[in-house]
C-alpha cells in the first residue's frame, strides 16, 4: 500500500452537495476518506490521476452504498463541477462506473480485498487500521492481530493517540449546525 510517489489527502465524504469547494494541490495523487452509512465504516481510496476509487470494506457490502460519498468527494474538491449530474452503471456487486453529463471521462469504483470482517462491530477499527497503512505508519503486527479485533483496536488507538498528540496544533474540527 505505502508508495513513495503517492501523496494522500485525508478528506470527509458524505452524501449531499458540498457547501464549499476546496481545489486540490497539484501534488495530491489520492484522496482518502473513512466513509460511514447508517451502520458501517469503510475506507475510500481515490486515485485522482487514474480516476479509480477503491472501496476497502471488510464486509464486502454492495458498492452502491458508497456512490454518493464518492460523488461528494469529486465535487467538494473541484474534480467535477458541483452541478454535474452523475450516472451509475453497476457491474455486479463489486464494480461501478460513474459518469457525469457533459464530461468525457468516467470513474471506476471497485471493492478491494481487505481484512475480512467476521462480526458486525469491528468495521471502525478495520477502517482506521487501513488508514494507518495507507499513511505508511510502521506497524509491526503479527498476523493474528489482524484477526483479533481487540488487538487491532489497541494497535489502532495507540497509533491514533500518538498521531493526535504529535499533530495537535494542526488539527481542527467542523461544527455542523
PDB file of C-alpha atoms in Angstrom, residues 6-170:
ATOM      1  CA  UNK A   6       1.796   8.831  -3.668  1.00  0.00           C
ATOM      2  CA  UNK A   7       0.602  11.970  -1.884  1.00  0.00           C
ATOM      3  CA  UNK A   8      -2.551  11.339   0.136  1.00  0.00           C
ATOM      4  CA  UNK A   9      -5.016  13.904   1.387  1.00  0.00           C
ATOM      5  CA  UNK A  10      -7.495  12.776   4.046  1.00  0.00           C
ATOM      6  CA  UNK A  11     -10.923  14.273   3.418  1.00  0.00           C
ATOM      7  CA  UNK A  12     -14.519  13.945   4.534  1.00  0.00           C
ATOM      8  CA  UNK A  13     -17.117  12.202   2.430  1.00  0.00           C
ATOM      9  CA  UNK A  14     -20.828  12.428   2.980  1.00  0.00           C
ATOM     10  CA  UNK A  15     -23.833  12.190   0.739  1.00  0.00           C
ATOM     11  CA  UNK A  16     -25.220  15.520  -0.407  1.00  0.00           C
ATOM     12  CA  UNK A  17     -23.991  18.671  -2.081  1.00  0.00           C
ATOM     13  CA  UNK A  18     -20.768  20.209  -0.735  1.00  0.00           C
ATOM     14  CA  UNK A  19     -21.140  23.656   0.810  1.00  0.00           C
ATOM     15  CA  UNK A  20     -17.736  24.757  -0.433  1.00  0.00           C
ATOM     16  CA  UNK A  21     -15.141  23.658  -2.957  1.00  0.00           C
ATOM     17  CA  UNK A  22     -11.516  23.049  -1.965  1.00  0.00           C
ATOM     18  CA  UNK A  23      -9.334  22.641  -5.032  1.00  0.00           C
ATOM     19  CA  UNK A  24      -6.606  20.034  -4.749  1.00  0.00           C
ATOM     20  CA  UNK A  25      -2.946  20.897  -4.593  1.00  0.00           C
ATOM     21  CA  UNK A  26      -1.244  19.720  -7.774  1.00  0.00           C
ATOM     22  CA  UNK A  27       0.913  17.165  -5.942  1.00  0.00           C
ATOM     23  CA  UNK A  28      -2.041  15.293  -4.383  1.00  0.00           C
ATOM     24  CA  UNK A  29      -2.464  11.922  -6.091  1.00  0.00           C
ATOM     25  CA  UNK A  30      -5.053  10.307  -3.808  1.00  0.00           C
ATOM     26  CA  UNK A  31      -7.985  11.399  -1.690  1.00  0.00           C
ATOM     27  CA  UNK A  32      -8.819   9.054   1.177  1.00  0.00           C
ATOM     28  CA  UNK A  33     -11.771   9.064   3.494  1.00  0.00           C
ATOM     29  CA  UNK A  34     -13.358   6.958   6.168  1.00  0.00           C
ATOM     30  CA  UNK A  35     -16.954   6.823   4.947  1.00  0.00           C
ATOM     31  CA  UNK A  36     -19.956   5.929   7.084  1.00  0.00           C
ATOM     32  CA  UNK A  37     -23.506   4.980   6.207  1.00  0.00           C
ATOM     33  CA  UNK A  38     -26.136   4.266   8.843  1.00  0.00           C
ATOM     34  CA  UNK A  39     -24.349   1.190  10.220  1.00  0.00           C
ATOM     35  CA  UNK A  40     -20.960   0.639   8.624  1.00  0.00           C
ATOM     36  CA  UNK A  41     -17.498   2.207   8.071  1.00  0.00           C
ATOM     37  CA  UNK A  42     -15.255   1.724   5.016  1.00  0.00           C
ATOM     38  CA  UNK A  43     -12.206   3.461   3.572  1.00  0.00           C
ATOM     39  CA  UNK A  44     -12.468   5.133   0.162  1.00  0.00           C
ATOM     40  CA  UNK A  45      -9.123   5.494  -1.634  1.00  0.00           C
ATOM     41  CA  UNK A  46      -9.498   7.696  -4.726  1.00  0.00           C
ATOM     42  CA  UNK A  47      -6.636   7.725  -7.256  1.00  0.00           C
ATOM     43  CA  UNK A  48      -7.193  11.097  -8.920  1.00  0.00           C
ATOM     44  CA  UNK A  49      -5.000  10.530 -11.986  1.00  0.00           C
ATOM     45  CA  UNK A  50      -6.293   7.028 -12.771  1.00  0.00           C
ATOM     46  CA  UNK A  51      -9.895   8.024 -11.911  1.00  0.00           C
ATOM     47  CA  UNK A  52     -10.320   4.904  -9.762  1.00  0.00           C
ATOM     48  CA  UNK A  53     -11.830   4.509  -6.318  1.00  0.00           C
ATOM     49  CA  UNK A  54     -11.003   1.504  -4.161  1.00  0.00           C
ATOM     50  CA  UNK A  55     -13.611   0.695  -1.537  1.00  0.00           C
ATOM     51  CA  UNK A  56     -11.884  -1.047   1.369  1.00  0.00           C
ATOM     52  CA  UNK A  57     -14.746  -2.904   3.011  1.00  0.00           C
ATOM     53  CA  UNK A  58     -14.289  -5.847   5.365  1.00  0.00           C
ATOM     54  CA  UNK A  59     -17.914  -6.936   4.945  1.00  0.00           C
ATOM     55  CA  UNK A  60     -17.829  -6.540   1.160  1.00  0.00           C
ATOM     56  CA  UNK A  61     -21.214  -4.793   1.029  1.00  0.00           C
ATOM     57  CA  UNK A  62     -22.637  -3.664  -2.287  1.00  0.00           C
ATOM     58  CA  UNK A  63     -20.607  -0.858  -3.782  1.00  0.00           C
ATOM     59  CA  UNK A  64     -23.877   1.092  -4.281  1.00  0.00           C
ATOM     60  CA  UNK A  65     -23.704   2.077  -0.608  1.00  0.00           C
ATOM     61  CA  UNK A  66     -20.770   4.394  -1.279  1.00  0.00           C
ATOM     62  CA  UNK A  67     -21.597   6.027  -4.646  1.00  0.00           C
ATOM     63  CA  UNK A  68     -22.919   9.273  -3.125  1.00  0.00           C
ATOM     64  CA  UNK A  69     -19.867   9.561  -0.863  1.00  0.00           C
ATOM     65  CA  UNK A  70     -17.615   9.341  -3.938  1.00  0.00           C
ATOM     66  CA  UNK A  71     -19.641  11.940  -5.860  1.00  0.00           C
ATOM     67  CA  UNK A  72     -19.390  14.268  -2.848  1.00  0.00           C
ATOM     68  CA  UNK A  73     -15.597  13.848  -2.783  1.00  0.00           C
ATOM     69  CA  UNK A  74     -15.326  14.588  -6.509  1.00  0.00           C
ATOM     70  CA  UNK A  75     -17.461  17.727  -6.266  1.00  0.00           C
ATOM     71  CA  UNK A  76     -16.052  19.022  -2.960  1.00  0.00           C
ATOM     72  CA  UNK A  77     -12.529  19.043  -4.411  1.00  0.00           C
ATOM     73  CA  UNK A  78     -13.330  20.595  -7.775  1.00  0.00           C
ATOM     74  CA  UNK A  79     -12.649  17.406  -9.721  1.00  0.00           C
ATOM     75  CA  UNK A  80     -16.088  17.580 -11.329  1.00  0.00           C
ATOM     76  CA  UNK A  81     -18.410  20.616 -11.411  1.00  0.00           C
ATOM     77  CA  UNK A  82     -20.718  20.907  -8.429  1.00  0.00           C
ATOM     78  CA  UNK A  83     -23.780  20.882 -10.706  1.00  0.00           C
ATOM     79  CA  UNK A  84     -22.683  17.799 -12.704  1.00  0.00           C
ATOM     80  CA  UNK A  85     -25.314  15.045 -12.777  1.00  0.00           C
ATOM     81  CA  UNK A  86     -23.910  11.577 -12.028  1.00  0.00           C
ATOM     82  CA  UNK A  87     -24.933   8.365 -13.761  1.00  0.00           C
ATOM     83  CA  UNK A  88     -24.166   4.982 -12.241  1.00  0.00           C
ATOM     84  CA  UNK A  89     -23.616   1.693 -14.048  1.00  0.00           C
ATOM     85  CA  UNK A  90     -23.390  -1.226 -11.619  1.00  0.00           C
ATOM     86  CA  UNK A  91     -21.442  -4.277 -12.752  1.00  0.00           C
ATOM     87  CA  UNK A  92     -22.281  -6.914 -10.160  1.00  0.00           C
ATOM     88  CA  UNK A  93     -21.778  -6.009  -6.508  1.00  0.00           C
ATOM     89  CA  UNK A  94     -18.092  -5.117  -6.782  1.00  0.00           C
ATOM     90  CA  UNK A  95     -17.635  -2.650  -9.671  1.00  0.00           C
ATOM     91  CA  UNK A  96     -19.466   0.539 -10.630  1.00  0.00           C
ATOM     92  CA  UNK A  97     -18.809   3.083 -13.376  1.00  0.00           C
ATOM     93  CA  UNK A  98     -19.645   6.699 -12.621  1.00  0.00           C
ATOM     94  CA  UNK A  99     -20.072   9.164 -15.471  1.00  0.00           C
ATOM     95  CA  UNK A 100     -21.259  12.769 -15.490  1.00  0.00           C
ATOM     96  CA  UNK A 101     -23.349  14.587 -18.071  1.00  0.00           C
ATOM     97  CA  UNK A 102     -21.149  16.637 -20.448  1.00  0.00           C
ATOM     98  CA  UNK A 103     -17.907  15.141 -19.115  1.00  0.00           C
ATOM     99  CA  UNK A 104     -15.939  12.679 -21.229  1.00  0.00           C
ATOM    100  CA  UNK A 105     -14.135  10.634 -18.602  1.00  0.00           C
ATOM    101  CA  UNK A 106     -15.555   8.005 -16.283  1.00  0.00           C
ATOM    102  CA  UNK A 107     -14.658   6.942 -12.773  1.00  0.00           C
ATOM    103  CA  UNK A 108     -14.404   3.306 -11.738  1.00  0.00           C
ATOM    104  CA  UNK A 109     -15.333   2.234  -8.206  1.00  0.00           C
ATOM    105  CA  UNK A 110     -14.392  -1.253  -7.079  1.00  0.00           C
ATOM    106  CA  UNK A 111     -14.306  -3.280  -3.894  1.00  0.00           C
ATOM    107  CA  UNK A 112     -10.765  -4.175  -2.917  1.00  0.00           C
ATOM    108  CA  UNK A 113      -9.737  -7.161  -0.832  1.00  0.00           C
ATOM    109  CA  UNK A 114      -9.103  -6.229   2.799  1.00  0.00           C
ATOM    110  CA  UNK A 115      -9.113  -7.901   6.176  1.00  0.00           C
ATOM    111  CA  UNK A 116     -12.291  -9.994   6.244  1.00  0.00           C
ATOM    112  CA  UNK A 117     -14.639  -8.802   8.940  1.00  0.00           C
ATOM    113  CA  UNK A 118     -16.354 -11.654  10.768  1.00  0.00           C
ATOM    114  CA  UNK A 119     -18.507  -9.682  13.188  1.00  0.00           C
ATOM    115  CA  UNK A 120     -20.857  -6.730  12.959  1.00  0.00           C
ATOM    116  CA  UNK A 121     -18.964  -4.252  15.134  1.00  0.00           C
ATOM    117  CA  UNK A 122     -15.317  -4.072  14.045  1.00  0.00           C
ATOM    118  CA  UNK A 123     -15.617  -2.042  10.846  1.00  0.00           C
ATOM    119  CA  UNK A 124     -14.359   1.111  12.613  1.00  0.00           C
ATOM    120  CA  UNK A 125     -11.071  -0.361  13.842  1.00  0.00           C
ATOM    121  CA  UNK A 126     -10.549  -2.065  10.475  1.00  0.00           C
ATOM    122  CA  UNK A 127     -11.112   1.257   8.646  1.00  0.00           C
ATOM    123  CA  UNK A 128      -8.725   3.097  10.969  1.00  0.00           C
ATOM    124  CA  UNK A 129      -6.141   0.338  10.554  1.00  0.00           C
ATOM    125  CA  UNK A 130      -6.385   0.700   6.744  1.00  0.00           C
ATOM    126  CA  UNK A 131      -5.822   4.457   7.079  1.00  0.00           C
ATOM    127  CA  UNK A 132      -2.713   3.835   9.174  1.00  0.00           C
ATOM    128  CA  UNK A 133      -1.391   1.508   6.481  1.00  0.00           C
ATOM    129  CA  UNK A 134      -2.214   3.982   3.689  1.00  0.00           C
ATOM    130  CA  UNK A 135      -0.366   6.740   5.525  1.00  0.00           C
ATOM    131  CA  UNK A 136       2.690   4.480   5.855  1.00  0.00           C
ATOM    132  CA  UNK A 137       2.742   4.065   9.599  1.00  0.00           C
ATOM    133  CA  UNK A 138       5.275   1.416  10.546  1.00  0.00           C
ATOM    134  CA  UNK A 139       3.062  -1.237  12.007  1.00  0.00           C
ATOM    135  CA  UNK A 140       4.780  -4.242  13.458  1.00  0.00           C
ATOM    136  CA  UNK A 141       1.813  -6.550  13.697  1.00  0.00           C
ATOM    137  CA  UNK A 142       1.694 -10.298  13.984  1.00  0.00           C
ATOM    138  CA  UNK A 143      -0.832 -11.862  11.590  1.00  0.00           C
ATOM    139  CA  UNK A 144      -3.004 -12.984  14.487  1.00  0.00           C
ATOM    140  CA  UNK A 145      -3.636  -9.329  15.371  1.00  0.00           C
ATOM    141  CA  UNK A 146      -5.351  -8.907  12.006  1.00  0.00           C
ATOM    142  CA  UNK A 147      -7.920 -11.495  13.048  1.00  0.00           C
ATOM    143  CA  UNK A 148      -8.205 -10.482  16.694  1.00  0.00           C
ATOM    144  CA  UNK A 149     -10.212  -7.257  16.697  1.00  0.00           C
ATOM    145  CA  UNK A 150      -9.346  -6.498  20.331  1.00  0.00           C
ATOM    146  CA  UNK A 151      -5.634  -6.405  19.432  1.00  0.00           C
ATOM    147  CA  UNK A 152      -6.426  -4.407  16.290  1.00  0.00           C
ATOM    148  CA  UNK A 153      -8.367  -1.839  18.329  1.00  0.00           C
ATOM    149  CA  UNK A 154      -5.449  -1.490  20.746  1.00  0.00           C
ATOM    150  CA  UNK A 155      -2.935  -1.020  17.919  1.00  0.00           C
ATOM    151  CA  UNK A 156      -5.174   1.494  16.153  1.00  0.00           C
ATOM    152  CA  UNK A 157      -5.865   3.526  19.297  1.00  0.00           C
ATOM    153  CA  UNK A 158      -2.199   3.605  20.325  1.00  0.00           C
ATOM    154  CA  UNK A 159      -1.182   4.946  16.912  1.00  0.00           C
ATOM    155  CA  UNK A 160      -4.161   7.279  16.674  1.00  0.00           C
ATOM    156  CA  UNK A 161      -3.460   8.837  20.083  1.00  0.00           C
ATOM    157  CA  UNK A 162       0.224   9.291  19.191  1.00  0.00           C
ATOM    158  CA  UNK A 163      -0.735  10.952  15.892  1.00  0.00           C
ATOM    159  CA  UNK A 164      -3.194  13.318  17.562  1.00  0.00           C
ATOM    160  CA  UNK A 165      -0.643  14.252  20.229  1.00  0.00           C
ATOM    161  CA  UNK A 166       2.006  14.895  17.576  1.00  0.00           C
ATOM    162  CA  UNK A 167      -0.269  16.997  15.348  1.00  0.00           C
ATOM    163  CA  UNK A 168      -2.418  18.761  17.929  1.00  0.00           C
ATOM    164  CA  UNK A 169      -1.513  22.246  16.679  1.00  0.00           C
ATOM    165  CA  UNK A 170      -2.705  21.441  13.143  1.00  0.00           C
TER     166      UNK A 170
END
